[in-house]
Amino acid sequence: MITLGILGLPLLLIRPSAAQQPATGTIQRLNAGDRACYVDVVNDQGQKFTEFANFEICEQNLVGQRVQLTYESGNIQAASCQGNPDCAETETVMLITQAQVIPAPTPAAQPTSSRVQNLPDGNYRYWSGTSGGVVSDDALLANGGVTFTFTKQGNAITGVFGYVDGEAICVQGQVSGNTVSGAAVQTLRGAQVISAGDTFKAFGSSGYLQVRRGRQVSPGVVRYGSALLNLNGLNRINAGSRVPPRGC
């Protein structure tokens, strides 16, 4: 089974290399293993990585935070030791030695007339890129970021929020100003619940969409009973050829 991204292209499995190690990203999970602290991080393009880190990193409250990562060369127990604490074999890897939390930017105020709430009923697409107007699929792929393709009827919003050629999720709710509040459903093979409790956690690295009260409906479906999508900072572009869903 091949899972398609929001532009209809297959998702790629990212295998980290020294050249690919993300400098910034959002921490998804920290796990203290036998060899090092394992850090699951999603970079600003929505790609997932697992990196080695000093054990001290696992002791910090970083899950869900967007961070600046610092790497240094260091020695860890070799994989050939298979977790044997008496094994003295080592290997040299790049380790995360520092993860500095990046404060979320304060969104700029937008004119009342440009708010999503005040749009006429219809289909729309917003993008996190710096330009508005007509943007081609090639330009989206080249620049990355997130898009929200949605239909609006009154204050009711239904659409797909996702990372360009990355994970996507259906969002449905009511809009007030530029914020959509409601529920979300992700349909993706291997999708896992980000937040099962009452704490909002970011869907991906951008921070635009926060979800909570998630439950695994099936191996490929996760439903979130509460979702907040902040569209401040996104630019309206051409609606594109993909029709927004009627429901999630």
mmCIF file of N, CA and C in Angstrom, residues 25-30 37 39 55-67 99-102 199-201:
data_model
loop_
_atom_site.group_PDB
_atom_site.id
_atom_site.type_symbol
_atom_site.label_atom_id
_atom_site.label_comp_id
_atom_site.label_asym_id
_atom_site.label_seq_id
_atom_site.Cartn_x
_atom_site.Cartn_y
_atom_site.Cartn_z
ATOM 1 N N GLY A 25 13.273 21.405 14.452
ATOM 2 C CA GLY A 25 12.139 20.505 14.295
ATOM 3 C C GLY A 25 11.357 20.408 15.585
ATOM 4 N N THR A 26 10.293 19.612 15.537
ATOM 5 C CA THR A 26 9.430 19.418 16.700
ATOM 6 C C THR A 26 9.646 18.020 17.264
ATOM 7 N N ILE A 27 9.926 17.945 18.555
ATOM 8 C CA ILE A 27 10.179 16.664 19.222
ATOM 9 C C ILE A 27 8.864 15.898 19.385
ATOM 10 N N GLN A 28 8.834 14.667 18.867
ATOM 11 C CA GLN A 28 7.654 13.822 18.980
ATOM 12 C C GLN A 28 7.752 12.833 20.139
ATOM 13 N N ARG A 29 8.977 12.325 20.391
ATOM 14 C CA ARG A 29 9.140 11.337 21.463
ATOM 15 C C ARG A 29 10.596 11.298 21.907
ATOM 16 N N LEU A 30 10.802 11.014 23.197
ATOM 17 C CA LEU A 30 12.130 10.804 23.772
ATOM 18 C C LEU A 30 12.145 9.431 24.420
ATOM 19 N N CYS A 37 20.085 8.319 24.228
ATOM 20 C CA CYS A 37 18.722 8.820 24.210
ATOM 21 C C CYS A 37 18.278 8.879 22.750
ATOM 22 N N VAL A 39 15.779 10.255 19.977
ATOM 23 C CA VAL A 39 14.920 11.422 19.791
ATOM 24 C C VAL A 39 14.171 11.288 18.472
ATOM 25 N N PHE A 55 22.126 11.303 27.045
ATOM 26 C CA PHE A 55 21.041 10.843 27.906
ATOM 27 C C PHE A 55 20.339 12.009 28.610
ATOM 28 N N GLU A 56 21.058 13.114 28.837
ATOM 29 C CA GLU A 56 20.461 14.265 29.519
ATOM 30 C C GLU A 56 19.291 14.840 28.728
ATOM 31 N N ILE A 57 19.317 14.677 27.413
ATOM 32 C CA ILE A 57 18.227 15.220 26.589
ATOM 33 C C ILE A 57 16.902 14.538 26.945
ATOM 34 N N CYS A 58 16.955 13.227 27.256
ATOM 35 C CA CYS A 58 15.743 12.486 27.592
ATOM 36 C C CYS A 58 15.127 12.941 28.907
ATOM 37 N N GLU A 59 15.890 13.657 29.714
ATOM 38 C CA GLU A 59 15.388 14.115 31.010
ATOM 39 C C GLU A 59 14.694 15.470 30.915
ATOM 40 N N GLN A 60 14.710 16.086 29.718
ATOM 41 C CA GLN A 60 14.128 17.409 29.547
ATOM 42 C C GLN A 60 12.692 17.310 29.039
ATOM 43 N N ASN A 61 11.900 18.306 29.343
ATOM 44 C CA ASN A 61 10.495 18.358 28.932
ATOM 45 C C ASN A 61 10.415 18.983 27.536
ATOM 46 N N LEU A 62 10.655 18.160 26.497
ATOM 47 C CA LEU A 62 10.778 18.677 25.138
ATOM 48 C C LEU A 62 9.717 18.158 24.179
ATOM 49 N N VAL A 63 8.956 17.150 24.574
ATOM 50 C CA VAL A 63 7.971 16.566 23.657
ATOM 51 C C VAL A 63 6.927 17.615 23.279
ATOM 52 N N GLY A 64 6.695 17.761 21.972
ATOM 53 C CA GLY A 64 5.754 18.750 21.471
ATOM 54 C C GLY A 64 6.353 20.118 21.241
ATOM 55 N N GLN A 65 7.633 20.301 21.623
ATOM 56 C CA GLN A 65 8.286 21.602 21.477
ATOM 57 C C GLN A 65 9.066 21.671 20.161
ATOM 58 N N ARG A 66 9.069 22.858 19.540
ATOM 59 C CA ARG A 66 9.924 23.111 18.379
ATOM 60 C C ARG A 66 11.267 23.593 18.908
ATOM 61 N N VAL A 67 12.355 22.961 18.450
ATOM 62 C CA VAL A 67 13.667 23.198 19.050
ATOM 63 C C VAL A 67 14.741 23.435 17.989
ATOM 64 N N ALA A 99 19.239 20.926 22.913
ATOM 65 C CA ALA A 99 17.955 21.157 22.233
ATOM 66 C C ALA A 99 17.332 22.397 22.855
ATOM 67 N N GLN A 100 17.438 23.507 22.137
ATOM 68 C CA GLN A 100 16.951 24.792 22.653
ATOM 69 C C GLN A 100 15.562 25.080 22.103
ATOM 70 N N VAL A 101 14.606 25.280 22.999
ATOM 71 C CA VAL A 101 13.223 25.532 22.597
ATOM 72 C C VAL A 101 13.133 26.861 21.853
ATOM 73 N N ILE A 102 12.443 26.844 20.695
ATOM 74 C CA ILE A 102 12.247 28.048 19.884
ATOM 75 C C ILE A 102 10.881 28.634 20.234
ATOM 76 N N THR A 199 -4.588 17.392 26.880
ATOM 77 C CA THR A 199 -3.514 18.325 26.542
ATOM 78 C C THR A 199 -3.373 18.438 25.032
ATOM 79 N N PHE A 200 -3.429 19.673 24.518
ATOM 80 C CA PHE A 200 -3.239 19.883 23.094
ATOM 81 C C PHE A 200 -1.786 19.623 22.722
ATOM 82 N N LYS A 201 -1.580 18.925 21.588
ATOM 83 C CA LYS A 201 -0.245 18.712 21.042
ATOM 84 C C LYS A 201 -0.268 19.019 19.548
#
